[in-house]
PDB file of C-alpha atoms in Angstrom:
ATOM      1  CA  UNK A   1       0.000   0.000   0.000  1.00 49.00           C
ATOM      2  CA  UNK A   2       1.226   3.471  -0.871  1.00 52.00           C
ATOM      3  CA  UNK A   3       2.094   5.783   2.040  1.00 55.00           C
ATOM      4  CA  UNK A   4       0.304   9.117   2.146  1.00 55.00           C
ATOM      5  CA  UNK A   5       2.697  11.998   2.529  1.00 56.00           C
ATOM      6  CA  UNK A   6       2.110  14.983   4.790  1.00 56.00           C
ATOM      7  CA  UNK A   7       1.788  17.173   1.704  1.00 56.00           C
ATOM      8  CA  UNK A   8      -1.786  15.978   1.290  1.00 50.00           C
ATOM      9  CA  UNK A   9      -2.714  17.366   4.686  1.00 57.00           C
ATOM     10  CA  UNK A  10      -1.218  20.827   4.263  1.00 60.00           C
ATOM     11  CA  UNK A  11      -3.691  23.610   4.778  1.00 63.00           C
ATOM     12  CA  UNK A  12      -4.126  26.828   2.867  1.00 66.00           C
ATOM     13  CA  UNK A  13      -1.872  29.544   4.316  1.00 61.00           C
ATOM     14  CA  UNK A  14      -4.798  31.736   5.413  1.00 64.00           C
ATOM     15  CA  UNK A  15      -6.050  28.933   7.642  1.00 73.00           C
ATOM     16  CA  UNK A  16      -2.890  29.061   9.751  1.00 81.00           C
ATOM     17  CA  UNK A  17      -3.012  31.755  12.412  1.00 85.00           C
ATOM     18  CA  UNK A  18       0.748  32.269  12.613  1.00 88.00           C
ATOM     19  CA  UNK A  19       0.895  33.067   8.902  1.00 88.00           C
ATOM     20  CA  UNK A  20      -1.828  35.697   9.305  1.00 90.00           C
ATOM     21  CA  UNK A  21       0.248  37.286  12.067  1.00 92.00           C
ATOM     22  CA  UNK A  22       3.320  37.066   9.836  1.00 92.00           C
ATOM     23  CA  UNK A  23       1.557  38.894   6.994  1.00 93.00           C
ATOM     24  CA  UNK A  24       0.385  41.623   9.388  1.00 94.00           C
ATOM     25  CA  UNK A  25       3.942  42.014  10.695  1.00 95.00           C
ATOM     26  CA  UNK A  26       5.354  42.435   7.196  1.00 95.00           C
ATOM     27  CA  UNK A  27       2.673  45.022   6.372  1.00 96.00           C
ATOM     28  CA  UNK A  28       3.525  46.964   9.552  1.00 95.00           C
ATOM     29  CA  UNK A  29       7.224  46.899   8.718  1.00 93.00           C
ATOM     30  CA  UNK A  30       6.523  48.132   5.188  1.00 95.00           C
ATOM     31  CA  UNK A  31       4.346  50.950   6.564  1.00 95.00           C
ATOM     32  CA  UNK A  32       7.177  51.895   8.921  1.00 92.00           C
ATOM     33  CA  UNK A  33       9.628  52.094   6.019  1.00 93.00           C
ATOM     34  CA  UNK A  34       7.196  54.190   3.965  1.00 94.00           C
ATOM     35  CA  UNK A  35       6.674  56.590   6.866  1.00 93.00           C
ATOM     36  CA  UNK A  36      10.425  56.802   7.404  1.00 92.00           C
ATOM     37  CA  UNK A  37      10.850  57.701   3.746  1.00 93.00           C
ATOM     38  CA  UNK A  38       8.102  60.340   4.026  1.00 91.00           C
ATOM     39  CA  UNK A  39       9.729  61.808   7.127  1.00 92.00           C
ATOM     40  CA  UNK A  40      13.116  61.992   5.416  1.00 91.00           C
ATOM     41  CA  UNK A  41      11.537  63.660   2.398  1.00 91.00           C
ATOM     42  CA  UNK A  42       9.837  66.147   4.679  1.00 88.00           C
ATOM     43  CA  UNK A  43      13.120  66.921   6.421  1.00 87.00           C
ATOM     44  CA  UNK A  44      14.897  67.346   3.105  1.00 88.00           C
ATOM     45  CA  UNK A  45      12.384  69.409   1.171  1.00 87.00           C
ATOM     46  CA  UNK A  46      10.325  71.314   3.748  1.00 84.00           C
ATOM     47  CA  UNK A  47      11.091  75.006   4.026  1.00 84.00           C
ATOM     48  CA  UNK A  48       8.914  76.622   6.694  1.00 84.00           C
ATOM     49  CA  UNK A  49       9.090  80.404   6.582  1.00 87.00           C
ATOM     50  CA  UNK A  50       6.951  81.517   9.528  1.00 88.00           C
ATOM     51  CA  UNK A  51       7.182  80.555  13.208  1.00 88.00           C
ATOM     52  CA  UNK A  52       3.737  78.934  13.052  1.00 90.00           C
ATOM     53  CA  UNK A  53       4.828  76.772  10.108  1.00 88.00           C
ATOM     54  CA  UNK A  54       8.017  75.822  11.959  1.00 89.00           C
ATOM     55  CA  UNK A  55       5.966  74.715  14.951  1.00 92.00           C
ATOM     56  CA  UNK A  56       3.642  72.661  12.728  1.00 91.00           C
ATOM     57  CA  UNK A  57       6.688  71.207  10.947  1.00 90.00           C
ATOM     58  CA  UNK A  58       8.244  70.065  14.230  1.00 91.00           C
ATOM     59  CA  UNK A  59       4.954  68.583  15.460  1.00 93.00           C
ATOM     60  CA  UNK A  60       4.585  66.694  12.196  1.00 91.00           C
ATOM     61  CA  UNK A  61       8.105  65.302  12.465  1.00 91.00           C
ATOM     62  CA  UNK A  62       7.469  64.193  16.051  1.00 93.00           C
ATOM     63  CA  UNK A  63       4.202  62.506  15.058  1.00 92.00           C
ATOM     64  CA  UNK A  64       5.825  60.681  12.161  1.00 91.00           C
ATOM     65  CA  UNK A  65       8.691  59.544  14.388  1.00 91.00           C
ATOM     66  CA  UNK A  66       6.191  58.153  16.892  1.00 92.00           C
ATOM     67  CA  UNK A  67       4.290  56.230  14.211  1.00 92.00           C
ATOM     68  CA  UNK A  68       7.538  54.935  12.708  1.00 91.00           C
ATOM     69  CA  UNK A  69       8.608  53.562  16.086  1.00 90.00           C
ATOM     70  CA  UNK A  70       5.181  52.068  16.697  1.00 91.00           C
ATOM     71  CA  UNK A  71       5.034  50.290  13.339  1.00 93.00           C
ATOM     72  CA  UNK A  72       8.593  48.985  13.619  1.00 89.00           C
ATOM     73  CA  UNK A  73       8.137  47.756  17.179  1.00 90.00           C
ATOM     74  CA  UNK A  74       4.817  46.042  16.466  1.00 93.00           C
ATOM     75  CA  UNK A  75       6.117  44.602  13.194  1.00 93.00           C
ATOM     76  CA  UNK A  76       9.272  43.154  14.753  1.00 92.00           C
ATOM     77  CA  UNK A  77       7.446  41.723  17.771  1.00 93.00           C
ATOM     78  CA  UNK A  78       4.701  40.176  15.632  1.00 94.00           C
ATOM     79  CA  UNK A  79       7.332  38.744  13.275  1.00 94.00           C
ATOM     80  CA  UNK A  80       9.160  37.117  16.172  1.00 94.00           C
ATOM     81  CA  UNK A  81       5.929  35.789  17.706  1.00 93.00           C
ATOM     82  CA  UNK A  82       4.611  34.414  14.419  1.00 93.00           C
ATOM     83  CA  UNK A  83       7.808  32.567  13.516  1.00 93.00           C
ATOM     84  CA  UNK A  84       8.076  31.196  17.049  1.00 94.00           C
ATOM     85  CA  UNK A  85       4.465  30.000  17.066  1.00 92.00           C
ATOM     86  CA  UNK A  86       4.874  28.507  13.603  1.00 90.00           C
ATOM     87  CA  UNK A  87       7.960  26.640  14.741  1.00 91.00           C
ATOM     88  CA  UNK A  88       6.144  25.269  17.764  1.00 91.00           C
ATOM     89  CA  UNK A  89       2.713  24.450  16.371  1.00 88.00           C
ATOM     90  CA  UNK A  90       2.928  23.574  12.669  1.00 85.00           C
ATOM     91  CA  UNK A  91       3.422  19.831  12.614  1.00 84.00           C
ATOM     92  CA  UNK A  92       3.229  19.659   8.825  1.00 84.00           C
ATOM     93  CA  UNK A  93       6.718  21.184   8.590  1.00 86.00           C
ATOM     94  CA  UNK A  94       9.898  19.185   8.995  1.00 89.00           C
ATOM     95  CA  UNK A  95      11.855  19.359  12.231  1.00 91.00           C
ATOM     96  CA  UNK A  96      14.675  21.291  10.556  1.00 94.00           C
ATOM     97  CA  UNK A  97      12.306  23.941   9.238  1.00 92.00           C
ATOM     98  CA  UNK A  98      10.701  24.281  12.640  1.00 92.00           C
ATOM     99  CA  UNK A  99      14.107  24.701  14.291  1.00 94.00           C
ATOM    100  CA  UNK A 100      14.982  27.306  11.671  1.00 94.00           C
ATOM    101  CA  UNK A 101      11.789  29.209  12.398  1.00 93.00           C
ATOM    102  CA  UNK A 102      12.561  29.286  16.118  1.00 93.00           C
ATOM    103  CA  UNK A 103      16.108  30.442  15.315  1.00 95.00           C
ATOM    104  CA  UNK A 104      14.676  33.162  13.040  1.00 93.00           C
ATOM    105  CA  UNK A 105      12.464  34.263  15.913  1.00 94.00           C
ATOM    106  CA  UNK A 106      15.472  34.640  18.195  1.00 94.00           C
ATOM    107  CA  UNK A 107      17.391  36.567  15.528  1.00 93.00           C
ATOM    108  CA  UNK A 108      14.359  38.847  15.084  1.00 91.00           C
ATOM    109  CA  UNK A 109      14.342  39.588  18.812  1.00 92.00           C
ATOM    110  CA  UNK A 110      18.062  40.420  18.764  1.00 92.00           C
ATOM    111  CA  UNK A 111      17.431  42.641  15.721  1.00 88.00           C
ATOM    112  CA  UNK A 112      14.565  44.312  17.577  1.00 87.00           C
ATOM    113  CA  UNK A 113      16.848  45.136  20.504  1.00 90.00           C
ATOM    114  CA  UNK A 114      19.550  46.470  18.191  1.00 89.00           C
ATOM    115  CA  UNK A 115      17.077  48.644  16.289  1.00 80.00           C
ATOM    116  CA  UNK A 116      15.557  50.031  19.476  1.00 81.00           C
ATOM    117  CA  UNK A 117      18.916  50.783  21.113  1.00 86.00           C
ATOM    118  CA  UNK A 118      20.935  52.151  18.218  1.00 84.00           C
ATOM    119  CA  UNK A 119      18.631  53.321  15.430  1.00 70.00           C
ATOM    120  CA  UNK A 120      15.296  54.591  16.688  1.00 59.00           C
TER     121      UNK A 120
END
């Protein structure tokens, strides 16, 4: 009798909760990069000429910096959580892939600490 491989029992990616979290984390990281680009463009090309415009300019930069930090922090944490949960729970993956996912989660946490300490 022919053995049935685990490939038959794989589920669609949207049915796995850790992959939904992973997609959300990537979207948050992309939004953070887009906001960082917008902030850098604003710093480069803005030319406020009145004190009121300067005050609005500084408030806008502070708001963008806050949202950039928020999106990066949430994105990195959700990335680490999703890869860790996927490594623990998805029994359709091989043991090596699961170990790699847990290792990727730990590298993401180290990257999160480095980004928070040195960059943002």
